[in-house]
mmCIF file of C-alpha atoms and ligand atoms in Angstrom:
data_model
loop_
_atom_site.group_PDB
_atom_site.id
_atom_site.type_symbol
_atom_site.label_atom_id
_atom_site.label_comp_id
_atom_site.label_asym_id
_atom_site.label_seq_id
_atom_site.Cartn_x
_atom_site.Cartn_y
_atom_site.Cartn_z
ATOM 1 C CA MET L 189 -27.104 63.359 -36.276
ATOM 2 C CA ALA L 190 -27.184 59.886 -33.659
ATOM 3 C CA SER L 191 -29.390 57.434 -35.256
ATOM 4 C CA TYR L 192 -31.767 55.462 -32.817
ATOM 5 C CA LEU L 193 -34.748 53.466 -32.342
ATOM 6 C CA GLN L 194 -37.899 55.817 -32.530
ATOM 7 C CA ILE L 195 -40.860 53.926 -30.336
ATOM 8 C CA ALA L 196 -43.827 56.127 -31.501
ATOM 9 C CA ASP L 197 -46.165 57.716 -30.138
ATOM 10 C CA ASP L 198 -49.391 55.493 -30.837
ATOM 11 C CA GLU L 199 -47.074 52.533 -30.379
ATOM 12 C CA LYS L 200 -49.074 49.800 -28.222
ATOM 13 C CA GLY L 201 -46.388 48.252 -26.103
ATOM 14 C CA HIS L 202 -47.159 44.699 -24.896
ATOM 15 C CA GLU L 203 -49.513 43.403 -22.556
ATOM 16 C CA LEU L 204 -47.810 42.751 -19.275
ATOM 17 C CA ASP L 205 -49.475 39.213 -19.201
ATOM 18 C CA LEU L 206 -47.163 38.053 -21.615
ATOM 19 C CA PHE L 207 -43.819 38.907 -19.799
ATOM 20 C CA CYS L 208 -42.539 38.035 -15.872
ATOM 21 C CA ILE L 209 -43.313 41.245 -13.910
ATOM 22 C CA PRO L 210 -42.867 41.223 -10.334
ATOM 23 C CA ARG L 211 -46.322 40.419 -8.506
ATOM 24 C CA HIS L 212 -45.870 43.835 -6.642
ATOM 25 C CA TYR L 213 -46.055 46.031 -9.611
ATOM 26 C CA GLU L 214 -48.934 44.214 -11.020
ATOM 27 C CA ASN L 215 -51.309 46.756 -10.776
ATOM 28 C CA ASP L 216 -49.173 49.667 -11.569
ATOM 29 C CA LEU L 217 -47.910 49.414 -15.114
ATOM 30 C CA ASP L 218 -49.969 49.795 -18.455
ATOM 31 C CA LYS L 219 -47.940 48.045 -20.651
ATOM 32 C CA VAL L 220 -44.553 46.600 -21.599
ATOM 33 C CA ILE L 221 -42.917 49.620 -23.601
ATOM 34 C CA ILE L 222 -39.525 48.540 -24.496
ATOM 35 C CA PRO L 223 -38.599 44.676 -23.277
ATOM 36 C CA HIS L 224 -35.349 43.734 -21.598
ATOM 37 C CA GLY L 225 -34.623 41.810 -24.686
ATOM 38 C CA LEU L 226 -34.346 44.704 -26.896
ATOM 39 C CA ILE L 227 -32.839 46.898 -24.428
ATOM 40 C CA MET L 228 -29.883 44.235 -24.898
ATOM 41 C CA ASP L 229 -29.816 44.073 -28.291
ATOM 42 C CA ARG L 230 -29.750 48.067 -28.495
ATOM 43 C CA THR L 231 -26.974 48.541 -25.870
ATOM 44 C CA GLU L 232 -24.536 45.687 -27.815
ATOM 45 C CA ARG L 233 -24.643 47.742 -31.106
ATOM 46 C CA LEU L 234 -24.274 51.030 -29.492
ATOM 47 C CA ALA L 235 -21.064 49.774 -26.743
ATOM 48 C CA ARG L 236 -20.330 49.225 -30.920
ATOM 49 C CA ASP L 237 -20.219 52.452 -31.917
ATOM 50 C CA ILE L 238 -19.130 54.212 -28.972
ATOM 51 C CA ILE L 239 -15.959 52.254 -29.652
ATOM 52 C CA GLN L 240 -15.573 52.377 -33.162
ATOM 53 C CA ASP L 241 -15.865 56.193 -32.342
ATOM 54 C CA MET L 242 -13.529 56.689 -29.047
ATOM 55 C CA GLY L 243 -11.903 53.634 -29.283
ATOM 56 C CA GLY L 244 -7.308 54.352 -29.291
ATOM 57 C CA HIS L 245 -7.602 56.207 -26.097
ATOM 58 C CA HIS L 246 -8.244 55.554 -22.297
ATOM 59 C CA ILE L 247 -12.151 56.229 -21.862
ATOM 60 C CA VAL L 248 -13.328 56.637 -18.444
ATOM 61 C CA ALA L 249 -16.959 55.731 -18.268
ATOM 62 C CA LEU L 250 -19.027 58.176 -15.724
ATOM 63 C CA CYS L 251 -22.197 56.787 -14.456
ATOM 64 C CA VAL L 252 -25.018 58.729 -13.805
ATOM 65 C CA LEU L 253 -26.230 57.500 -10.561
ATOM 66 C CA LYS L 254 -28.956 55.992 -9.320
ATOM 67 C CA GLY L 255 -30.862 55.931 -12.682
ATOM 68 C CA GLY L 256 -28.340 55.244 -15.153
ATOM 69 C CA TYR L 257 -26.479 51.800 -13.348
ATOM 70 C CA LYS L 258 -28.330 49.190 -15.232
ATOM 71 C CA PHE L 259 -27.608 50.633 -18.623
ATOM 72 C CA PHE L 260 -23.632 51.811 -17.328
ATOM 73 C CA ALA L 261 -23.376 47.953 -16.407
ATOM 74 C CA ASP L 262 -24.756 46.617 -19.705
ATOM 75 C CA LEU L 263 -23.142 48.529 -22.373
ATOM 76 C CA LEU L 264 -20.147 48.120 -20.201
ATOM 77 C CA ASP L 265 -19.666 44.470 -20.441
ATOM 78 C CA TYR L 266 -20.440 44.469 -24.082
ATOM 79 C CA ILE L 267 -17.456 47.099 -24.298
ATOM 80 C CA LYS L 268 -15.711 44.658 -22.155
ATOM 81 C CA ALA L 269 -16.772 41.515 -24.707
ATOM 82 C CA LEU L 270 -15.513 44.024 -27.713
ATOM 83 C CA ASN L 271 -12.249 44.254 -25.893
ATOM 84 C CA GLN L 272 -11.628 40.620 -25.276
ATOM 85 C CA ASN L 273 -12.536 39.461 -28.252
ATOM 86 C CA SER L 274 -10.889 42.345 -31.326
ATOM 87 C CA ASP L 275 -6.818 42.722 -32.355
ATOM 88 C CA LYS L 276 -7.629 46.251 -30.850
ATOM 89 C CA SER L 277 -8.828 47.252 -27.008
ATOM 90 C CA VAL L 278 -9.146 50.220 -24.867
ATOM 91 C CA PRO L 279 -8.829 50.403 -21.424
ATOM 92 C CA LEU L 280 -11.728 51.549 -19.543
ATOM 93 C CA THR L 281 -11.896 52.645 -16.347
ATOM 94 C CA VAL L 282 -15.346 53.962 -14.333
ATOM 95 C CA ASP L 283 -16.293 57.059 -12.219
ATOM 96 C CA PHE L 284 -19.886 57.588 -10.665
ATOM 97 C CA ILE L 285 -22.165 60.847 -9.786
ATOM 98 C CA ARG L 286 -24.801 61.274 -8.683
ATOM 99 C CA VAL L 287 -27.366 63.774 -9.337
ATOM 100 C CA LYS L 288 -31.269 63.976 -8.307
ATOM 101 C CA SER L 289 -33.964 66.320 -10.468
ATOM 102 C CA TYR L 290 -36.621 64.737 -10.311
ATOM 103 C CA CYS L 291 -39.999 64.879 -7.667
ATOM 104 C CA ASN L 292 -42.798 63.080 -8.391
ATOM 105 C CA ASP L 293 -43.208 62.426 -12.377
ATOM 106 C CA LYS L 294 -41.806 66.203 -12.893
ATOM 107 C CA SER L 295 -38.789 67.500 -13.412
ATOM 108 C CA THR L 296 -37.787 70.052 -11.329
ATOM 109 C CA ASN L 297 -35.824 73.004 -12.025
ATOM 110 C CA SER L 298 -32.447 72.823 -9.818
ATOM 111 C CA VAL L 299 -30.079 70.075 -10.619
ATOM 112 C CA LYS L 300 -28.173 69.054 -8.035
ATOM 113 C CA VAL L 301 -25.478 66.685 -8.026
ATOM 114 C CA ILE L 302 -25.399 65.021 -4.443
ATOM 115 C CA GLY L 303 -22.348 62.624 -4.442
ATOM 116 C CA GLY L 304 -20.059 60.830 -6.458
ATOM 117 C CA ASP L 305 -16.565 61.090 -7.242
ATOM 118 C CA GLU L 306 -14.491 64.132 -7.702
ATOM 119 C CA LEU L 307 -15.097 65.846 -11.373
ATOM 120 C CA SER L 308 -11.467 66.722 -11.319
ATOM 121 C CA ASN L 309 -9.925 63.897 -11.727
ATOM 122 C CA LEU L 310 -11.274 63.950 -15.205
ATOM 123 C CA ARG L 311 -8.879 66.513 -16.524
ATOM 124 C CA GLY L 312 -7.365 65.649 -19.794
ATOM 125 C CA LYS L 313 -9.219 62.302 -20.164
ATOM 126 C CA ASN L 314 -11.545 61.067 -22.380
ATOM 127 C CA VAL L 315 -15.034 60.717 -21.185
ATOM 128 C CA LEU L 316 -18.310 58.950 -21.957
ATOM 129 C CA ILE L 317 -21.341 60.053 -19.386
ATOM 130 C CA VAL L 318 -23.902 57.133 -19.421
ATOM 131 C CA GLU L 319 -26.861 58.273 -18.431
ATOM 132 C CA ASP L 320 -30.370 56.425 -18.607
ATOM 133 C CA ILE L 321 -33.201 58.813 -19.997
ATOM 134 C CA VAL L 322 -32.963 62.961 -20.958
ATOM 135 C CA GLU L 323 -36.016 65.122 -20.774
ATOM 136 C CA THR L 324 -35.515 68.190 -20.597
ATOM 137 C CA GLY L 325 -31.940 68.254 -21.215
ATOM 138 C CA ARG L 326 -31.437 70.582 -18.087
ATOM 139 C CA THR L 327 -29.846 67.523 -15.921
ATOM 140 C CA MET L 328 -27.275 66.860 -18.814
ATOM 141 C CA GLN L 329 -26.531 70.323 -19.465
ATOM 142 C CA THR L 330 -25.943 71.151 -15.992
ATOM 143 C CA LEU L 331 -23.064 68.224 -15.691
ATOM 144 C CA LEU L 332 -21.546 69.265 -19.359
ATOM 145 C CA SER L 333 -21.228 72.426 -17.904
ATOM 146 C CA LEU L 334 -19.652 71.441 -14.610
ATOM 147 C CA LEU L 335 -17.296 69.039 -16.120
ATOM 148 C CA GLY L 336 -16.290 71.376 -18.818
ATOM 149 C CA GLU L 337 -15.091 73.404 -15.654
ATOM 150 C CA CYS L 338 -12.511 70.470 -15.183
ATOM 151 C CA HIS L 339 -10.845 70.137 -18.391
ATOM 152 C CA PRO L 340 -11.370 66.543 -20.054
ATOM 153 C CA LYS L 341 -9.958 65.970 -23.568
ATOM 154 C CA MET L 342 -13.139 64.700 -24.895
ATOM 155 C CA VAL L 343 -16.592 64.466 -23.375
ATOM 156 C CA LYS L 344 -19.513 62.034 -25.327
ATOM 157 C CA VAL L 345 -22.877 61.521 -23.578
ATOM 158 C CA VAL L 346 -24.743 58.094 -24.446
ATOM 159 C CA SER L 347 -28.331 57.867 -23.470
ATOM 160 C CA LEU L 348 -30.572 54.597 -23.589
ATOM 161 C CA LEU L 349 -33.431 56.914 -23.996
ATOM 162 C CA VAL L 350 -34.474 60.340 -25.097
ATOM 163 C CA LYS L 351 -37.978 61.422 -24.187
ATOM 164 C CA ARG L 352 -40.031 63.472 -27.441
ATOM 165 C CA THR L 353 -40.960 65.859 -25.651
ATOM 166 C CA PRO L 354 -42.044 69.758 -26.287
ATOM 167 C CA ARG L 355 -40.361 70.937 -22.849
ATOM 168 C CA SER L 356 -36.857 69.861 -24.390
ATOM 169 C CA SER L 357 -34.507 72.463 -24.357
ATOM 170 C CA GLY L 358 -33.223 70.616 -27.904
ATOM 171 C CA TYR L 359 -30.107 69.096 -26.286
ATOM 172 C CA ARG L 360 -29.525 65.757 -27.635
ATOM 173 C CA PRO L 361 -27.281 63.480 -26.863
ATOM 174 C CA ASP L 362 -23.974 61.733 -28.862
ATOM 175 C CA TYR L 363 -25.562 58.414 -28.846
ATOM 176 C CA ILE L 364 -29.237 57.387 -27.996
ATOM 177 C CA GLY L 365 -30.993 53.856 -27.876
ATOM 178 C CA PHE L 366 -34.080 54.802 -28.382
ATOM 179 C CA GLU L 367 -36.101 57.593 -28.838
ATOM 180 C CA VAL L 368 -39.766 57.807 -26.842
ATOM 181 C CA PRO L 369 -43.017 59.082 -26.236
ATOM 182 C CA ASP L 370 -43.694 62.086 -23.329
ATOM 183 C CA ALA L 371 -45.027 59.018 -21.151
ATOM 184 C CA PHE L 372 -43.752 58.312 -17.949
ATOM 185 C CA LEU L 373 -41.537 55.413 -17.923
ATOM 186 C CA VAL L 374 -40.074 53.062 -15.345
ATOM 187 C CA GLY L 375 -38.313 50.091 -15.084
ATOM 188 C CA TYR L 376 -34.229 49.066 -15.786
ATOM 189 C CA ALA L 377 -33.498 50.897 -13.388
ATOM 190 C CA LEU L 378 -35.580 53.753 -13.852
ATOM 191 C CA ASP L 379 -37.754 54.713 -11.173
ATOM 192 C CA TYR L 380 -40.946 56.808 -9.576
ATOM 193 C CA ASN L 381 -39.995 58.184 -6.203
ATOM 194 C CA GLU L 382 -37.564 55.017 -6.108
ATOM 195 C CA TYR L 383 -40.017 51.985 -7.091
ATOM 196 C CA PHE L 384 -39.626 50.034 -9.739
ATOM 197 C CA ARG L 385 -35.894 49.942 -10.231
ATOM 198 C CA ASP L 386 -36.331 46.712 -9.777
ATOM 199 C CA LEU L 387 -37.925 45.988 -13.036
ATOM 200 C CA SER L 388 -36.560 44.108 -16.136
ATOM 201 C CA HIS L 389 -38.875 45.759 -18.526
ATOM 202 C CA ILE L 390 -39.292 49.725 -19.616
ATOM 203 C CA CYS L 391 -42.867 50.208 -18.660
ATOM 204 C CA ILE L 392 -45.285 53.016 -18.817
ATOM 205 C CA LEU L 393 -46.735 53.908 -15.274
ATOM 206 C CA ASN L 394 -50.083 53.857 -14.838
ATOM 207 C CA ASP L 395 -52.033 56.814 -13.190
ATOM 208 C CA GLY L 396 -53.154 55.047 -10.285
ATOM 209 C CA ALA L 397 -49.606 54.494 -9.111
ATOM 210 C CA LYS L 398 -48.582 58.111 -9.641
ATOM 211 C CA GLU L 399 -50.918 58.385 -7.273
ATOM 212 C CA LYS L 400 -49.911 55.279 -4.614
ATOM 213 C CA TYR L 401 -46.295 55.861 -4.733
ATOM 214 C CA LYS L 402 -46.422 59.884 -4.299
ATOM 215 C CA VAL L 403 -44.340 61.379 -1.802
HETATM 216 P P1 IMP S 563 -34.020 66.269 -17.487
HETATM 217 O O1 IMP S 563 -32.979 66.661 -16.648
HETATM 218 O O2 IMP S 563 -35.428 66.674 -18.048
HETATM 219 O O3 IMP S 563 -33.876 65.926 -18.610
HETATM 220 O O4 IMP S 563 -34.229 64.699 -17.314
HETATM 221 C C1 IMP S 563 -33.460 63.809 -16.961
HETATM 222 C C2 IMP S 563 -33.989 62.797 -15.613
HETATM 223 O O5 IMP S 563 -34.746 62.896 -15.032
HETATM 224 C C3 IMP S 563 -32.930 61.630 -15.818
HETATM 225 O O6 IMP S 563 -31.748 61.581 -15.518
HETATM 226 C C4 IMP S 563 -33.903 60.610 -15.152
HETATM 227 O O7 IMP S 563 -33.471 60.416 -13.548
HETATM 228 C C5 IMP S 563 -35.545 61.669 -14.760
HETATM 229 N N1 IMP S 563 -36.194 61.169 -15.625
HETATM 230 C C6 IMP S 563 -37.080 62.706 -16.520
HETATM 231 N N2 IMP S 563 -37.919 61.156 -17.248
HETATM 232 C C7 IMP S 563 -38.271 60.093 -16.569
HETATM 233 C C8 IMP S 563 -39.129 58.919 -17.138
HETATM 234 O O8 IMP S 563 -40.023 58.911 -17.835
HETATM 235 N N3 IMP S 563 -38.954 58.496 -16.062
HETATM 236 C C9 IMP S 563 -37.740 57.975 -14.779
HETATM 237 N N4 IMP S 563 -36.980 59.612 -14.678
HETATM 238 C C10 IMP S 563 -36.711 59.643 -15.412
HETATM 239 MG MG1 MG S 564 -30.814 60.094 -14.700
#
């Protein structure tokens, strides 16, 4: 079982005033729940765990866009640092896929792949799927079954966040950064209808903002 940092349901978080929050989002957020620095520290350790398990072979890191892009970039920087500073190193290449499953703050039943690289290029490869958050698990299960049809040699999944929710299908990624309460989270590339990707910390969205940015 993957170990992770657990953020409790009664976690009070941190007052917004203690951090730098863009002015345009000041009234939209409840609390900072995971400060950027903590995301980075946990990501550094995930990079080490991944290289320890998957190292030795060429890894194709597959970024699930758009929400995964910050975590992907930072995780790969830490993997690069390990490659540069140890006797053993593994070649790393990158691929991108774009999926969409959310409208407002609700997961929809249809998970759509709406662009990106050809998955068939991944035949015979060791693939690391990099995702921002697993909620019901449907997006990842759909992606894993699509990828399976392309016969990669190995597939591992790393998700920065996993939500504790009764809506979960039971799916768990191989590597998990944090397990988080059942709230709608934004920041560090996680969005609400495309907003809040330009916020460094992971924060809880307030109800007013859900209305304000609703589509
Ligand atoms: P799932 O298919 O229900 O597991 O949802 C996965 C996708 O929904 C993630 O890749 C996110 O893009 C999106 N998502 C789920 N929960 C949140 C959230 O709290 N904030 C932002 N996006 C979310
Ligand atoms: Mg995502």
